[in-house]
Coordinates of C-alpha atoms and ligand atoms in Angstrom, one line a residue:
M1 CA 60.7 144.0 115.4
T2 CA 58.9 144.6 118.7
E3 CA 62.0 146.5 120.0
L4 CA 62.0 148.7 116.9
L5 CA 58.3 149.4 117.3
T6 CA 58.6 150.2 121.0
G7 CA 61.2 152.8 120.3
W8 CA 59.3 154.3 117.4
I9 CA 55.7 154.4 118.8
T10 CA 56.5 156.6 121.8
H11 CA 57.4 159.4 119.3
Q12 CA 54.1 159.2 117.4
R13 CA 51.7 162.1 117.9
W14 CA 48.8 159.6 118.1
F15 CA 50.4 157.4 120.8
A16 CA 48.2 157.9 123.8
G17 CA 50.6 156.5 126.4
K18 CA 53.3 159.2 126.2
G19 CA 55.3 159.8 129.4
R20 CA 54.8 156.2 130.8
P21 CA 57.2 153.4 130.2
I22 CA 56.2 150.6 127.9
D23 CA 56.2 147.2 129.8
E24 CA 55.5 145.1 126.7
L25 CA 54.7 145.5 123.1
V26 CA 53.2 142.5 121.3
V27 CA 52.2 142.1 117.6
D28 CA 48.6 140.6 117.8
S29 CA 47.9 140.5 114.1
D30 CA 50.2 140.7 111.0
V31 CA 48.5 140.5 107.6
E32 CA 50.2 140.9 104.2
L33 CA 48.0 143.2 102.2
T34 CA 50.2 143.2 99.1
H35 CA 53.8 142.7 98.3
G36 CA 55.9 145.0 100.7
L37 CA 52.8 146.0 102.8
R38 CA 51.8 144.5 106.1
H39 CA 48.9 145.5 108.3
L40 CA 49.8 145.2 112.0
I41 CA 47.7 145.4 115.1
I42 CA 49.9 145.8 118.2
S43 CA 49.2 145.7 121.9
V44 CA 51.1 148.0 124.2
R45 CA 51.1 147.3 127.9
Q46 CA 51.9 150.1 130.3
A47 CA 51.4 149.9 134.1
G48 CA 48.5 147.5 133.9
T49 CA 46.8 149.1 130.9
R50 CA 46.6 147.6 127.4
D51 CA 46.0 149.7 124.3
R52 CA 45.8 148.4 120.7
Y53 CA 47.1 150.4 117.7
Q54 CA 47.2 149.7 114.0
L55 CA 50.0 150.4 111.6
L56 CA 50.8 149.9 107.9
L57 CA 54.3 148.5 107.7
G58 CA 56.2 149.0 104.5
T59 CA 59.0 146.6 104.0
G60 CA 60.4 147.3 100.6
G61 CA 61.0 151.1 100.5
D62 CA 64.2 153.2 100.8
T63 CA 64.4 154.2 104.5
S64 CA 67.5 156.3 104.0
G65 CA 66.0 158.4 101.2
R66 CA 62.4 158.8 100.2
Y67 CA 60.9 157.3 103.4
S68 CA 63.5 158.5 105.9
H69 CA 60.9 160.6 107.7
A70 CA 58.7 157.5 108.2
R71 CA 61.5 155.2 109.1
I72 CA 60.9 152.6 111.8
G73 CA 64.1 150.7 111.3
D74 CA 66.4 149.4 108.5
G75 CA 64.2 148.6 105.6
C76 CA 60.9 149.1 107.4
Y77 CA 58.8 152.3 107.6
D78 CA 55.3 153.7 108.2
A79 CA 53.7 152.8 104.9
A80 CA 50.9 155.4 105.4
Y81 CA 53.5 157.6 103.7
D82 CA 53.9 155.4 100.7
P83 CA 51.2 156.2 98.0
D84 CA 52.0 153.2 96.0
L85 CA 51.2 150.9 98.9
T86 CA 48.2 152.9 100.2
A87 CA 46.5 152.5 96.8
T88 CA 45.8 148.9 98.0
L89 CA 43.4 150.3 100.6
L90 CA 41.4 152.2 98.1
T91 CA 41.2 149.3 95.7
G92 CA 40.3 147.0 98.6
M93 CA 37.3 149.2 99.6
A94 CA 36.2 149.7 95.9
E95 CA 36.1 146.0 95.3
G96 CA 34.8 144.9 98.7
R97 CA 37.7 142.6 99.3
D98 CA 38.5 140.4 102.3
L99 CA 42.2 140.2 103.0
G100 CA 42.8 137.8 105.8
P101 CA 40.7 139.0 108.7
L102 CA 40.4 142.5 107.2
R103 CA 37.1 143.4 105.5
F104 CA 37.2 146.3 103.0
R105 CA 33.7 147.7 102.3
H106 CA 31.9 150.6 100.6
L107 CA 28.4 152.0 100.9
E108 CA 25.8 150.8 98.5
G109 CA 25.8 152.7 95.2
V110 CA 29.2 154.3 95.8
E111 CA 31.8 154.1 93.0
I112 CA 35.4 154.6 94.1
D113 CA 38.1 156.0 91.8
T114 CA 41.0 153.7 92.4
S115 CA 43.4 155.7 90.3
L116 CA 44.0 158.3 93.0
R117 CA 47.2 158.4 95.0
S118 CA 47.4 159.5 98.7
L119 CA 49.3 162.0 100.8
V120 CA 49.3 162.0 104.6
L121 CA 47.4 165.1 105.9
G122 CA 49.8 167.3 107.8
A123 CA 47.3 168.5 110.4
E124 CA 48.1 167.6 114.1
Q125 CA 45.8 164.6 114.8
S126 CA 45.0 161.7 117.0
N127 CA 44.6 159.6 113.9
T128 CA 46.3 159.4 110.5
S129 CA 44.4 160.7 107.5
L130 CA 45.3 159.9 103.9
V131 CA 44.0 162.3 101.2
Y132 CA 43.5 160.6 97.9
G133 CA 43.8 163.2 95.1
E134 CA 41.4 166.0 96.1
T135 CA 38.5 163.6 96.4
Y136 CA 38.7 161.3 99.4
I137 CA 40.0 161.4 102.9
C138 CA 40.6 158.1 104.6
K139 CA 41.1 158.3 108.3
M140 CA 43.0 155.4 109.9
F141 CA 42.0 155.1 113.5
R142 CA 45.3 154.6 115.2
R143 CA 44.2 153.5 118.7
L144 CA 41.7 150.7 118.2
I145 CA 38.7 150.4 120.5
P146 CA 36.6 147.3 119.8
G147 CA 33.3 148.1 118.1
L148 CA 31.7 150.2 115.5
N149 CA 33.4 153.6 115.3
P150 CA 30.9 156.3 116.3
E151 CA 32.1 158.5 113.5
L152 CA 31.1 155.9 110.9
E153 CA 27.9 155.2 112.7
I154 CA 26.8 158.9 113.0
V155 CA 28.0 160.1 109.6
T156 CA 26.3 157.2 107.8
A157 CA 23.0 157.9 109.7
L158 CA 23.1 161.6 109.0
A159 CA 24.0 161.1 105.3
R160 CA 21.0 158.8 105.0
N161 CA 18.8 161.6 106.3
G162 CA 20.2 164.1 103.8
S163 CA 22.3 166.3 106.2
H164 CA 24.2 169.2 104.7
H165 CA 26.5 169.5 107.6
I166 CA 28.7 166.4 107.1
A167 CA 31.3 165.1 104.7
Q168 CA 29.7 162.3 102.7
P169 CA 30.8 158.8 103.8
Y170 CA 31.9 156.3 101.2
S171 CA 33.7 153.3 102.6
W172 CA 35.5 151.7 105.5
I173 CA 37.8 148.8 106.6
E174 CA 36.9 146.6 109.5
A175 CA 38.1 143.5 111.4
E176 CA 37.1 141.5 114.5
L177 CA 38.7 142.8 117.7
D178 CA 37.8 140.9 120.9
G179 CA 35.1 139.2 118.9
E180 CA 33.5 142.6 117.8
P181 CA 33.4 144.0 114.3
T182 CA 35.7 147.0 114.7
T183 CA 36.2 150.0 112.4
L184 CA 39.8 150.4 111.4
A185 CA 39.5 153.2 108.8
M186 CA 36.8 155.2 107.0
T187 CA 36.7 157.1 103.8
Q188 CA 34.7 160.3 103.3
E189 CA 34.4 163.2 100.8
F190 CA 37.5 165.4 101.0
L191 CA 36.4 169.1 101.3
A192 CA 39.2 170.4 99.2
T193 CA 38.2 174.0 99.1
A194 CA 37.0 174.3 102.7
N195 CA 38.9 176.0 105.6
D196 CA 38.9 174.6 109.1
G197 CA 37.3 176.8 111.8
W198 CA 40.6 176.9 113.8
A199 CA 42.5 178.4 110.9
L200 CA 39.8 180.9 110.2
A201 CA 39.4 182.0 113.8
L202 CA 43.2 182.4 114.2
A203 CA 43.3 184.6 111.1
S204 CA 40.8 186.8 112.8
V205 CA 42.7 186.8 116.1
R206 CA 46.0 187.7 114.3
D207 CA 44.2 190.6 112.5
L208 CA 42.9 191.8 115.8
Y209 CA 46.4 191.7 117.4
A210 CA 47.9 193.5 114.4
S211 CA 45.1 196.1 114.0
L212 CA 44.9 199.4 115.8
D213 CA 41.1 199.2 116.0
P214 CA 40.0 199.4 119.6
S215 CA 37.5 196.5 119.7
A216 CA 37.1 193.0 118.4
S217 CA 34.0 193.8 116.4
D218 CA 35.7 196.6 114.5
A219 CA 38.8 194.6 113.5
G220 CA 39.2 193.7 109.8
G221 CA 39.0 190.0 110.4
D222 CA 35.8 189.9 112.4
F223 CA 34.8 186.3 113.0
S224 CA 31.5 186.9 114.8
S225 CA 29.2 186.4 111.9
E226 CA 30.9 183.1 111.2
A227 CA 30.6 182.2 114.9
Y228 CA 26.9 183.0 114.6
R229 CA 26.5 180.8 111.5
L230 CA 28.4 178.0 113.3
G231 CA 26.0 178.3 116.2
V232 CA 23.0 177.8 113.8
A233 CA 24.8 174.8 112.1
T234 CA 25.5 173.3 115.5
A235 CA 21.8 173.5 116.5
E236 CA 20.8 171.9 113.2
V237 CA 23.3 169.1 113.6
H238 CA 21.9 168.5 117.1
H239 CA 18.4 168.3 115.7
E240 CA 19.6 165.8 113.0
L241 CA 21.3 163.7 115.7
A242 CA 18.1 163.7 117.8
A243 CA 16.1 162.6 114.7
A244 CA 18.5 159.8 113.7
F245 CA 19.1 158.3 117.2
P246 CA 17.2 157.8 120.4
T247 CA 16.8 160.6 122.9
D248 CA 16.0 160.5 126.6
V249 CA 15.8 162.6 129.8
M250 CA 18.4 162.2 132.6
E251 CA 16.5 162.2 135.9
T252 CA 17.7 163.5 139.3
Q253 CA 19.5 160.4 140.3
E254 CA 21.4 160.1 137.0
V255 CA 22.3 163.8 137.2
K256 CA 23.9 163.2 140.6
Q257 CA 25.7 160.2 139.2
M258 CA 27.0 162.3 136.3
I259 CA 28.3 164.9 138.8
E260 CA 30.0 162.2 140.8
D261 CA 31.7 161.0 137.6
H262 CA 32.9 164.5 136.9
R263 CA 34.2 164.9 140.5
R264 CA 36.1 161.6 140.1
R265 CA 37.7 162.8 136.8
L266 CA 38.6 166.1 138.4
A267 CA 40.4 164.2 141.3
G268 CA 42.2 162.1 138.7
A269 CA 43.3 165.1 136.7
V270 CA 44.5 166.9 139.9
H271 CA 46.5 163.8 140.7
E272 CA 48.1 163.8 137.3
V273 CA 48.5 167.6 136.8
P274 CA 49.3 169.2 140.2
E275 CA 48.9 172.7 138.7
L276 CA 45.2 172.1 138.6
A277 CA 44.9 171.7 142.4
E278 CA 44.6 175.4 143.1
H279 CA 41.6 175.7 140.7
A280 CA 39.8 172.5 141.7
R281 CA 37.5 174.4 144.1
V282 CA 36.0 176.5 141.2
A283 CA 35.1 173.3 139.3
Q284 CA 33.7 171.7 142.5
E285 CA 31.4 174.6 143.1
A286 CA 30.1 174.7 139.5
Y287 CA 29.4 170.9 139.7
Q288 CA 27.7 171.3 143.0
R289 CA 25.4 174.0 141.6
V290 CA 24.2 171.6 138.9
A291 CA 23.5 168.9 141.6
D292 CA 21.6 171.6 143.6
V293 CA 19.4 173.1 141.0
I294 CA 19.1 170.8 138.0
S295 CA 16.8 167.8 138.2
E296 CA 16.3 166.9 134.6
I297 CA 18.6 167.0 131.5
P298 CA 17.4 166.2 128.0
V299 CA 20.0 163.9 126.4
Q300 CA 20.8 162.6 122.9
R301 CA 23.8 161.5 120.8
V302 CA 26.2 164.4 120.5
H303 CA 29.6 165.2 118.9
G304 CA 31.5 164.8 122.1
D305 CA 34.8 166.5 121.3
Y306 CA 33.5 169.6 119.6
H307 CA 36.0 172.4 118.8
L308 CA 37.1 174.7 116.0
G309 CA 39.4 172.1 114.5
Q310 CA 36.4 169.8 114.0
V311 CA 34.4 172.2 111.8
M312 CA 35.1 173.3 108.2
R313 CA 33.6 176.3 106.3
T314 CA 32.7 175.3 102.8
T315 CA 31.4 177.9 100.4
G316 CA 27.9 176.9 101.4
D317 CA 27.9 176.3 105.1
W318 CA 29.7 174.8 108.1
V319 CA 30.4 171.1 108.0
V320 CA 31.1 169.1 111.1
L321 CA 33.8 166.4 111.2
D322 CA 35.0 163.7 113.6
F323 CA 32.0 162.5 115.5
E324 CA 34.3 160.2 117.4
G325 CA 33.9 161.7 120.9
E326 CA 36.8 162.2 123.2
P327 CA 39.8 160.1 122.1
G328 CA 40.7 157.8 124.9
Q329 CA 37.3 157.4 126.5
P330 CA 35.7 153.9 126.4
L331 CA 33.4 153.4 123.4
A332 CA 30.3 152.9 125.5
E333 CA 30.9 156.3 127.0
R334 CA 31.5 157.9 123.6
R335 CA 28.3 156.5 122.3
A336 CA 26.2 157.3 125.4
L337 CA 23.5 160.0 125.3
S338 CA 24.5 163.3 126.8
S339 CA 23.4 166.9 126.9
P340 CA 23.9 168.7 123.6
L341 CA 25.2 171.6 125.8
R342 CA 28.4 169.5 126.1
D343 CA 29.2 170.4 122.5
V344 CA 28.2 174.0 123.0
A345 CA 30.6 174.1 126.0
G346 CA 33.3 172.5 123.9
M347 CA 33.0 175.2 121.2
L348 CA 32.9 178.0 123.8
R349 CA 36.2 176.6 125.2
S350 CA 37.6 176.6 121.6
F351 CA 37.0 180.4 121.3
D352 CA 39.0 180.9 124.4
Y353 CA 41.8 178.7 123.0
A354 CA 41.9 180.6 119.7
A355 CA 42.0 184.0 121.5
R356 CA 44.7 183.0 124.0
H357 CA 47.1 180.7 122.3
L358 CA 49.0 183.4 120.4
L359 CA 49.6 185.2 123.7
A360 CA 52.1 182.7 125.0
G361 CA 55.6 184.1 124.4
H362 CA 54.2 187.3 122.7
P363 CA 56.2 190.3 123.7
D364 CA 53.0 192.4 124.1
A365 CA 51.1 189.7 125.8
E366 CA 50.0 192.0 128.7
Q367 CA 48.5 194.7 126.4
L368 CA 46.9 192.1 124.2
R369 CA 45.3 190.0 126.9
P370 CA 42.2 192.3 127.3
R371 CA 41.7 192.3 123.5
A372 CA 42.0 188.5 123.4
I373 CA 39.3 188.2 126.1
E374 CA 37.1 190.6 124.3
W375 CA 37.5 188.6 121.1
A376 CA 36.6 185.4 122.9
E377 CA 33.5 187.0 124.6
L378 CA 32.2 188.4 121.3
N379 CA 32.5 185.1 119.4
R380 CA 31.2 183.1 122.3
S381 CA 28.1 185.2 122.5
S382 CA 27.6 185.2 118.7
F383 CA 27.9 181.5 118.7
L384 CA 25.3 181.2 121.5
A385 CA 23.0 183.6 119.7
G386 CA 23.3 181.5 116.5
Y387 CA 22.7 178.3 118.5
S388 CA 19.4 179.7 119.9
A389 CA 18.3 181.1 116.5
G390 CA 19.0 177.7 114.9
G391 CA 16.5 176.2 117.4
G392 CA 19.1 174.9 119.9
R393 CA 17.8 174.7 123.5
L394 CA 19.4 177.4 125.6
H395 CA 17.0 178.4 128.4
A396 CA 18.1 180.8 131.1
E397 CA 18.4 177.9 133.6
D398 CA 20.8 176.1 131.3
A399 CA 23.5 178.6 132.2
V400 CA 24.4 176.6 135.3
L401 CA 24.9 173.3 133.3
L402 CA 26.7 175.1 130.5
R403 CA 29.2 176.6 132.9
A404 CA 29.8 173.3 134.6
L405 CA 30.2 171.5 131.3
E406 CA 32.8 174.1 130.2
L407 CA 34.8 173.3 133.3
V408 CA 34.4 169.6 132.7
K409 CA 35.9 170.2 129.3
A410 CA 38.7 172.4 130.7
V411 CA 39.6 169.6 133.1
Y412 CA 39.9 167.2 130.2
E413 CA 42.0 169.8 128.3
V414 CA 44.3 170.2 131.3
T415 CA 45.3 166.5 131.1
Y416 CA 45.3 166.6 127.3
E417 CA 47.7 169.5 127.2
A418 CA 49.9 168.2 130.1
R419 CA 50.3 165.0 128.0
N420 CA 50.7 166.4 124.6
R421 CA 51.5 170.1 124.6
P422 CA 52.7 171.2 128.0
T423 CA 53.4 174.8 127.0
W424 CA 49.6 175.1 126.2
L425 CA 48.6 174.1 129.8
P426 CA 48.0 177.8 130.9
I427 CA 45.2 178.0 128.3
P428 CA 42.8 175.6 129.9
L429 CA 44.0 176.6 133.4
A430 CA 42.8 180.1 132.7
A431 CA 39.2 178.8 132.3
F432 CA 39.0 178.4 136.1
Q433 CA 39.9 182.0 136.7
M434 CA 37.1 183.5 134.7
G435 CA 34.1 184.2 136.9
R436 CA 31.6 183.5 134.2
Ligands
ADP1 N1 36.5 165.6 105.0 C1 37.5 166.4 105.1 N2 37.8 167.3 104.2 C2 38.9 168.1 104.3 N3 39.7 168.1 105.4 C3 39.4 167.3 106.4 C4 38.3 166.4 106.3 N4 38.3 165.6 107.5 C5 39.3 166.1 108.2 N5 40.0 167.1 107.6 C6 41.2 167.8 108.1 O1 41.8 167.0 109.1 C7 41.9 167.7 110.3 C8 41.7 166.6 111.4 O2 40.6 165.8 111.2 P1 39.9 165.0 112.3 O3 38.8 164.3 111.7 O4 39.5 166.0 113.4 O5 41.0 164.0 112.8 P2 41.5 163.6 114.2 O6 40.5 162.7 114.8 O7 42.7 162.8 114.0 O8 41.8 164.9 115.0 C9 40.7 168.7 110.3 O9 41.0 169.8 111.2 C10 40.7 169.1 108.9 O10 41.7 170.1 108.7
LIG2 O1 40.8 166.7 117.3 P1 41.1 165.6 118.2 O2 40.1 164.6 118.2 O3 42.5 165.1 118.0 O4 41.0 166.3 119.7 C1 42.1 166.3 120.6 O5 43.0 167.3 120.1 C2 42.6 168.7 120.1 C3 43.8 169.5 119.7 O6 44.2 169.2 118.4 C4 42.1 169.1 121.5 O7 41.5 170.4 121.4 C5 42.0 171.5 122.2 O8 42.9 172.3 121.4 C6 42.2 172.9 120.3 C7 43.3 173.8 119.6 O9 44.3 173.0 119.1 C8 41.1 173.8 120.8 O10 40.4 174.4 119.7 C9 40.1 173.0 121.6 O11 39.1 173.8 122.1 C10 40.9 172.3 122.7 O12 40.0 171.4 123.4 C11 41.0 168.2 121.9 O13 40.6 168.6 123.2 C12 41.5 166.7 121.9 O14 40.5 165.9 122.3

């Protein structure tokens, strides 16, 4: 079994250790949830690191037919794709069951419809989400980090305070990992009629490319009013987070320490992705300016990995998803207080991504590039205007920090793309060439 899993896991989108050989794979926990369904927690050792992943193992299905796409080996497959088996998760959460070490729970007062069957959501993801009917989305966290998942923690707190900008949380699955109660999965309201920000932004970019209008704001699919509303919603979510969790102020010494951390990460990224070396100086200078001119930074809980794929436009407003922070960072870091401008910077980067990613391989890339840049600038400034209008702090002196945080994000993206989508690497690299 461990040999089969070793061969299979390296091809999974959510596997964080791609490109490095696996030294050892061990099954740490193996629990039968129902006949033909086992829940496994596996440890993967690679060059001195150890990561834990969870998997639903189906043992009774047809791996040459219906479940061939989810095949792990003869007679065993990724049971996330088997709706008859995943029904067990919903029933478990509805009934508050304990199955071996796994605890299935729901929020007080929530009634779960256990008749619904699941489909795996097709979107590219770091986790695996099961959509039950058009009612629930249950996200299975693939890579397990001991402790309460920040998404469950934040969404539950914001729901308690009546936020309109989150998908309502319903239930979760947990187990002890290294002696700590650890979130394995959580179920939320499925926003069946909403569109995600990335898809909406891309529709606008495509329109712009196809139209003969000379400017981004004149194009049929103008996104700037949505970018503005997203800015307002982002500011409101930041206020809600500040109200629900502690806030603080980072003093000079901590600011310097933060800059040191970013320098270290930059060095690590240059080591991993040599193409970044020629741009490192731009980031160094931006970091240095923060160390030189900023002595205090207000901090609070933030989203931590904010981009257009994390927000959905419902008929009423923008809803924010996935408060998990950057996948792969230690939990303490993902829960640590930071400047809300980190999220603002993340979304600004996302407008650049949306504008540029269709250029790669486009026959008219050279003519389109100025339009792409114009589209990004328009939506970036609309988003910032909305953020200010919604009460987000954006003083003139914050520009230095915002620029540095954008480059911090771009450094993260460089390693993310090198590991996951190497053809997209030029997108974050371009961030260092813009003299903003
Ligand atoms: N509550 C929801 N309702 C509808 N779609 C959702 C919901 N949550 C997530 N999605 C869809 O799943 C995609 C990925 O979700 P996300 O939470 O960001 O997962 P991951 O952490 O794996 O990236 C989103 O871009 C969105 O399209
Ligand atoms: O959504 P996740 O939590 O899985 O976040 C990871 O994957 C994202 C890509 O799916 C990645 O985001 C980067 O690409 C986006 C376009 O696909 C772009 O909108 C973002 O701005 C860019 O950062 C994210 O960084 C990564 O953590």
